[in-house]
């Protein structure tokens, strides 16, 4: 539900941004329909920028059944190496486990070594 609301805010914010640029410009400019040849594309580019920023924000709301999902993106290229150790080491385990969405890529001679879990 929260993600859907964020996406609605992103789209509505983009539409509002279009009108915030276009309406004052159209009211203040002289001439008939010719200014809209310029106003429309400029306001559209501004609205697209606002939509891009708000889309990034909306995409951060990753929950499944009210449980937040932690995203991890890692990449090792060439001679790159990623070593990671994670998990709860003696800490109290929460009632709801954290969902994880992990994407790892190793290219060339890249290496990813990961250890995770509860080690209490």
PDB file of C-alpha atoms in Angstrom:
ATOM      1  CA  UNK A   1       0.000   0.000   0.000  1.00  0.00           C
ATOM      2  CA  UNK A   2       2.781   2.400   0.923  1.00  0.00           C
ATOM      3  CA  UNK A   3       4.556   1.781  -2.392  1.00  0.00           C
ATOM      4  CA  UNK A   4       1.381   2.488  -4.375  1.00  0.00           C
ATOM      5  CA  UNK A   5       0.895   5.773  -2.537  1.00  0.00           C
ATOM      6  CA  UNK A   6       4.489   6.753  -3.252  1.00  0.00           C
ATOM      7  CA  UNK A   7       4.016   6.073  -6.973  1.00  0.00           C
ATOM      8  CA  UNK A   8       0.797   8.114  -7.008  1.00  0.00           C
ATOM      9  CA  UNK A   9       2.653  10.988  -5.353  1.00  0.00           C
ATOM     10  CA  UNK A  10       5.422  10.688  -7.966  1.00  0.00           C
ATOM     11  CA  UNK A  11       3.010  10.912 -10.895  1.00  0.00           C
ATOM     12  CA  UNK A  12       0.936  13.688  -9.312  1.00  0.00           C
ATOM     13  CA  UNK A  13       4.102  15.624  -8.482  1.00  0.00           C
ATOM     14  CA  UNK A  14       5.205  15.409 -12.105  1.00  0.00           C
ATOM     15  CA  UNK A  15       1.862  16.735 -13.349  1.00  0.00           C
ATOM     16  CA  UNK A  16       1.961  19.565 -10.822  1.00  0.00           C
ATOM     17  CA  UNK A  17       5.524  20.426 -11.895  1.00  0.00           C
ATOM     18  CA  UNK A  18       4.368  20.683 -15.513  1.00  0.00           C
ATOM     19  CA  UNK A  19       1.626  23.142 -14.611  1.00  0.00           C
ATOM     20  CA  UNK A  20       3.861  25.121 -12.229  1.00  0.00           C
ATOM     21  CA  UNK A  21       6.150  25.890 -15.175  1.00  0.00           C
ATOM     22  CA  UNK A  22       3.591  26.094 -17.988  1.00  0.00           C
ATOM     23  CA  UNK A  23       0.751  28.144 -16.520  1.00  0.00           C
ATOM     24  CA  UNK A  24       2.690  31.198 -15.287  1.00  0.00           C
ATOM     25  CA  UNK A  25       4.731  31.243 -18.489  1.00  0.00           C
ATOM     26  CA  UNK A  26       1.588  31.110 -20.645  1.00  0.00           C
ATOM     27  CA  UNK A  27      -0.139  33.830 -18.627  1.00  0.00           C
ATOM     28  CA  UNK A  28       2.845  36.179 -18.782  1.00  0.00           C
ATOM     29  CA  UNK A  29       3.726  35.633 -22.450  1.00  0.00           C
ATOM     30  CA  UNK A  30       2.237  37.677 -25.284  1.00  0.00           C
ATOM     31  CA  UNK A  31       0.892  36.067 -28.426  1.00  0.00           C
ATOM     32  CA  UNK A  32      -1.557  33.374 -29.380  1.00  0.00           C
ATOM     33  CA  UNK A  33      -0.719  29.694 -29.585  1.00  0.00           C
ATOM     34  CA  UNK A  34       2.917  30.091 -30.641  1.00  0.00           C
ATOM     35  CA  UNK A  35       4.336  30.215 -27.097  1.00  0.00           C
ATOM     36  CA  UNK A  36       2.994  26.687 -26.470  1.00  0.00           C
ATOM     37  CA  UNK A  37       5.454  25.414 -29.064  1.00  0.00           C
ATOM     38  CA  UNK A  38       8.135  26.325 -26.536  1.00  0.00           C
ATOM     39  CA  UNK A  39       6.248  26.189 -23.235  1.00  0.00           C
ATOM     40  CA  UNK A  40       5.018  22.607 -23.680  1.00  0.00           C
ATOM     41  CA  UNK A  41       8.410  20.974 -24.306  1.00  0.00           C
ATOM     42  CA  UNK A  42      10.213  23.012 -21.634  1.00  0.00           C
ATOM     43  CA  UNK A  43       7.552  22.234 -19.028  1.00  0.00           C
ATOM     44  CA  UNK A  44       7.613  18.596 -20.164  1.00  0.00           C
ATOM     45  CA  UNK A  45      11.360  18.338 -19.634  1.00  0.00           C
ATOM     46  CA  UNK A  46      11.007  19.920 -16.186  1.00  0.00           C
ATOM     47  CA  UNK A  47       8.174  17.503 -15.326  1.00  0.00           C
ATOM     48  CA  UNK A  48      10.263  14.554 -16.565  1.00  0.00           C
ATOM     49  CA  UNK A  49      13.098  15.586 -14.240  1.00  0.00           C
ATOM     50  CA  UNK A  50      10.714  15.786 -11.305  1.00  0.00           C
ATOM     51  CA  UNK A  51       9.251  12.404 -12.259  1.00  0.00           C
ATOM     52  CA  UNK A  52      12.740  10.866 -12.402  1.00  0.00           C
ATOM     53  CA  UNK A  53      13.587  12.121  -8.925  1.00  0.00           C
ATOM     54  CA  UNK A  54      10.253  11.110  -7.438  1.00  0.00           C
ATOM     55  CA  UNK A  55      10.397   7.710  -9.164  1.00  0.00           C
ATOM     56  CA  UNK A  56      13.701   7.014  -7.454  1.00  0.00           C
ATOM     57  CA  UNK A  57      12.086   7.983  -4.149  1.00  0.00           C
ATOM     58  CA  UNK A  58       9.019   5.814  -4.844  1.00  0.00           C
ATOM     59  CA  UNK A  59      11.192   2.832  -5.733  1.00  0.00           C
ATOM     60  CA  UNK A  60      12.811   2.947  -2.284  1.00  0.00           C
ATOM     61  CA  UNK A  61       9.564   1.775  -0.642  1.00  0.00           C
ATOM     62  CA  UNK A  62      10.182  -1.936  -0.840  1.00  0.00           C
ATOM     63  CA  UNK A  63       7.956  -3.761   1.583  1.00  0.00           C
ATOM     64  CA  UNK A  64       6.350  -7.153   1.362  1.00  0.00           C
ATOM     65  CA  UNK A  65       3.494  -7.628   3.792  1.00  0.00           C
ATOM     66  CA  UNK A  66       4.678  -4.715   5.910  1.00  0.00           C
ATOM     67  CA  UNK A  67       8.204  -6.135   6.267  1.00  0.00           C
ATOM     68  CA  UNK A  68      10.886  -3.876   4.803  1.00  0.00           C
ATOM     69  CA  UNK A  69      13.176  -5.398   2.202  1.00  0.00           C
ATOM     70  CA  UNK A  70      16.854  -4.574   2.343  1.00  0.00           C
ATOM     71  CA  UNK A  71      18.442  -4.107  -1.084  1.00  0.00           C
ATOM     72  CA  UNK A  72      22.087  -4.877  -1.689  1.00  0.00           C
ATOM     73  CA  UNK A  73      23.761  -4.317  -5.062  1.00  0.00           C
ATOM     74  CA  UNK A  74      27.385  -5.340  -5.492  1.00  0.00           C
ATOM     75  CA  UNK A  75      29.610  -5.548  -8.524  1.00  0.00           C
ATOM     76  CA  UNK A  76      33.184  -6.806  -8.926  1.00  0.00           C
ATOM     77  CA  UNK A  77      34.930  -6.279 -12.277  1.00  0.00           C
ATOM     78  CA  UNK A  78      38.357  -7.049 -13.551  1.00  0.00           C
ATOM     79  CA  UNK A  79      40.433  -7.837 -10.506  1.00  0.00           C
ATOM     80  CA  UNK A  80      37.786  -6.522  -8.109  1.00  0.00           C
ATOM     81  CA  UNK A  81      37.056  -8.438  -4.935  1.00  0.00           C
ATOM     82  CA  UNK A  82      34.142  -8.061  -2.540  1.00  0.00           C
ATOM     83  CA  UNK A  83      34.316  -9.780   0.842  1.00  0.00           C
ATOM     84  CA  UNK A  84      31.332  -9.421   3.106  1.00  0.00           C
ATOM     85  CA  UNK A  85      30.380 -10.880   6.466  1.00  0.00           C
ATOM     86  CA  UNK A  86      26.911 -10.116   7.748  1.00  0.00           C
ATOM     87  CA  UNK A  87      24.307 -11.326  10.176  1.00  0.00           C
ATOM     88  CA  UNK A  88      23.425 -11.139  13.832  1.00  0.00           C
ATOM     89  CA  UNK A  89      26.377 -12.006  16.019  1.00  0.00           C
ATOM     90  CA  UNK A  90      24.943 -12.476  19.481  1.00  0.00           C
ATOM     91  CA  UNK A  91      22.255  -9.842  18.926  1.00  0.00           C
ATOM     92  CA  UNK A  92      18.610 -10.395  19.690  1.00  0.00           C
ATOM     93  CA  UNK A  93      16.735 -11.722  16.669  1.00  0.00           C
ATOM     94  CA  UNK A  94      13.685  -9.669  15.702  1.00  0.00           C
ATOM     95  CA  UNK A  95      10.243 -11.270  15.544  1.00  0.00           C
ATOM     96  CA  UNK A  96       9.935 -10.525  11.827  1.00  0.00           C
ATOM     97  CA  UNK A  97      12.915 -11.423   9.701  1.00  0.00           C
ATOM     98  CA  UNK A  98      14.196  -8.754   7.327  1.00  0.00           C
ATOM     99  CA  UNK A  99      13.584  -9.690   3.715  1.00  0.00           C
ATOM    100  CA  UNK A 100      16.613  -9.286   1.501  1.00  0.00           C
ATOM    101  CA  UNK A 101      16.982  -8.628  -2.195  1.00  0.00           C
ATOM    102  CA  UNK A 102      20.612  -9.195  -3.149  1.00  0.00           C
ATOM    103  CA  UNK A 103      22.093  -8.865  -6.634  1.00  0.00           C
ATOM    104  CA  UNK A 104      25.774  -9.604  -7.108  1.00  0.00           C
ATOM    105  CA  UNK A 105      27.815  -9.630 -10.296  1.00  0.00           C
ATOM    106  CA  UNK A 106      31.402 -10.693 -10.831  1.00  0.00           C
ATOM    107  CA  UNK A 107      33.040 -10.168 -14.235  1.00  0.00           C
ATOM    108  CA  UNK A 108      36.466 -10.996 -15.520  1.00  0.00           C
ATOM    109  CA  UNK A 109      38.496 -12.243 -12.586  1.00  0.00           C
ATOM    110  CA  UNK A 110      36.168 -10.544 -10.091  1.00  0.00           C
ATOM    111  CA  UNK A 111      35.302 -12.501  -6.952  1.00  0.00           C
ATOM    112  CA  UNK A 112      32.481 -12.138  -4.423  1.00  0.00           C
ATOM    113  CA  UNK A 113      32.774 -13.966  -1.092  1.00  0.00           C
ATOM    114  CA  UNK A 114      29.811 -13.599   1.234  1.00  0.00           C
ATOM    115  CA  UNK A 115      28.939 -15.109   4.609  1.00  0.00           C
ATOM    116  CA  UNK A 116      25.641 -14.372   6.317  1.00  0.00           C
ATOM    117  CA  UNK A 117      23.160 -15.619   8.864  1.00  0.00           C
ATOM    118  CA  UNK A 118      22.541 -15.702  12.593  1.00  0.00           C
ATOM    119  CA  UNK A 119      25.588 -16.753  14.586  1.00  0.00           C
ATOM    120  CA  UNK A 120      24.407 -16.196  18.130  1.00  0.00           C
TER     121      UNK A 120
END
